[in-house]
Amino acid sequence: MPVAIITGASKGLGRALAEALAARGWDLVLDARSAEVLKEAARGLEVYGTRVAALPGDVTDSWHRTGLVTEARRLGGVDLLVSNASALGAEPLVRLAELPLEGLRRALEVNVV
């Protein structure tokens, strides 16, 4: 089975993508900051019979990122990485030009680095 790591997988686009991949037989390593919401998302994928590892944490933490990759390797490797985590908050999205410098730094750290 192919393996995907999906960050920001507890709701919205990340959760929808996790469901779409699970329905196609992918094994998943899911990440989100909220442990409870992430567990709920993972439980919802059980109906597809794929292996799902839910690792709550902060993608800006190198130890957490290492844990995601380690878990994916345990499942067979990394075939797809979906970098869906965001520090921009819920809708309506803030224009990057309107973010304070610290907000921009945080957005880049989560979304790019």
Coordinates of C-alpha atoms in Angstrom, one line a residue:
M1 CA 0.0 0.0 0.0
P2 CA 1.2 3.5 -0.7
V3 CA 1.8 5.8 2.3
A4 CA 0.9 9.5 2.7
I5 CA 1.8 12.0 5.4
I6 CA -0.8 14.7 5.7
T7 CA -0.2 17.7 7.9
G8 CA -3.2 19.7 9.0
A9 CA -5.4 16.6 8.7
S10 CA -7.9 17.0 11.4
K11 CA -10.4 19.1 9.4
G12 CA -11.2 20.8 6.1
L13 CA -9.1 20.0 3.1
G14 CA -6.6 17.8 5.0
R15 CA -9.4 15.6 6.4
A16 CA -11.1 15.4 3.1
L17 CA -7.9 14.4 1.3
A18 CA -7.2 11.8 4.1
E19 CA -10.6 10.3 3.4
A20 CA -10.2 10.2 -0.3
L21 CA -6.8 8.5 0.0
A22 CA -8.0 6.0 2.6
A23 CA -10.9 5.1 0.2
R24 CA -8.3 4.3 -2.4
G25 CA -6.3 2.0 0.0
W26 CA -3.6 4.4 1.1
D27 CA -2.0 4.0 4.5
L28 CA -1.9 7.4 6.3
V29 CA 0.2 9.3 8.8
L30 CA -1.9 12.2 10.0
D31 CA -0.8 15.4 11.8
A32 CA -2.7 18.2 13.5
R33 CA -2.2 20.3 16.6
S34 CA -5.4 19.2 18.3
A35 CA -5.1 15.7 19.6
E36 CA -8.8 15.1 20.2
V37 CA -9.9 16.4 16.8
L38 CA -7.2 14.4 15.1
K39 CA -8.2 11.2 16.9
E40 CA -11.8 11.8 15.8
A41 CA -10.6 12.2 12.2
A42 CA -8.6 9.0 12.4
R43 CA -11.5 7.0 13.8
G44 CA -13.6 8.2 10.9
L45 CA -11.2 6.5 8.5
E46 CA -11.4 3.1 10.2
V47 CA -14.2 2.1 7.8
Y48 CA -11.7 1.9 4.9
G49 CA -9.5 -0.7 6.6
T50 CA -6.2 1.1 6.0
R51 CA -3.6 1.7 8.6
V52 CA -3.8 5.2 10.1
A53 CA -1.3 6.7 12.5
A54 CA -2.5 10.0 14.1
L55 CA 0.4 12.0 15.6
P56 CA -0.7 15.3 17.2
G57 CA 2.0 18.0 17.3
D58 CA 3.5 21.1 15.8
V59 CA 5.1 20.8 12.4
T60 CA 7.6 23.5 13.2
D61 CA 9.1 21.1 15.8
S62 CA 11.8 19.0 14.2
W63 CA 11.3 16.1 16.6
H64 CA 7.6 16.0 15.6
R65 CA 8.5 16.0 11.9
T66 CA 11.0 13.2 12.5
G67 CA 8.3 11.2 14.2
L68 CA 6.0 11.6 11.2
V69 CA 8.6 10.3 8.9
T70 CA 9.6 7.5 11.2
E71 CA 6.0 6.4 11.4
A72 CA 5.6 6.5 7.6
R73 CA 8.7 4.4 7.2
R74 CA 7.2 1.9 9.7
L75 CA 4.2 1.7 7.4
G76 CA 6.4 1.2 4.3
G77 CA 7.9 4.6 3.3
V78 CA 6.7 8.0 2.1
D79 CA 5.0 8.0 -1.2
L80 CA 3.2 11.4 -0.8
L81 CA 3.7 14.4 1.5
V82 CA 0.8 16.8 1.8
S83 CA 1.9 20.0 3.5
N84 CA -1.5 21.2 4.5
A85 CA -0.9 22.7 7.9
S86 CA -1.5 26.4 8.2
A87 CA -0.9 29.1 10.8
L88 CA -3.1 31.7 9.0
G89 CA -6.2 30.7 10.9
A90 CA -9.7 30.1 9.8
E91 CA -11.6 32.0 7.1
P92 CA -11.5 34.7 6.1
L93 CA -7.9 34.3 5.3
V94 CA -5.7 37.2 6.1
R95 CA -3.8 38.8 3.2
L96 CA 0.0 38.1 3.7
A97 CA 0.7 41.8 3.2
E98 CA -1.5 42.6 6.1
L99 CA 0.1 40.2 8.6
P100 CA 2.4 41.6 11.2
L101 CA 6.1 40.5 10.7
E102 CA 5.8 37.9 13.4
G103 CA 2.6 36.5 11.8
L104 CA 4.4 36.3 8.5
R105 CA 7.4 34.5 10.0
R106 CA 5.1 32.0 11.7
A107 CA 3.1 31.4 8.5
L108 CA 6.3 30.7 6.5
E109 CA 7.6 28.5 9.2
V110 CA 4.5 26.3 9.2
N111 CA 3.7 26.4 5.5
V112 CA 7.1 26.4 3.8
V113 CA 9.9 25.4 6.1

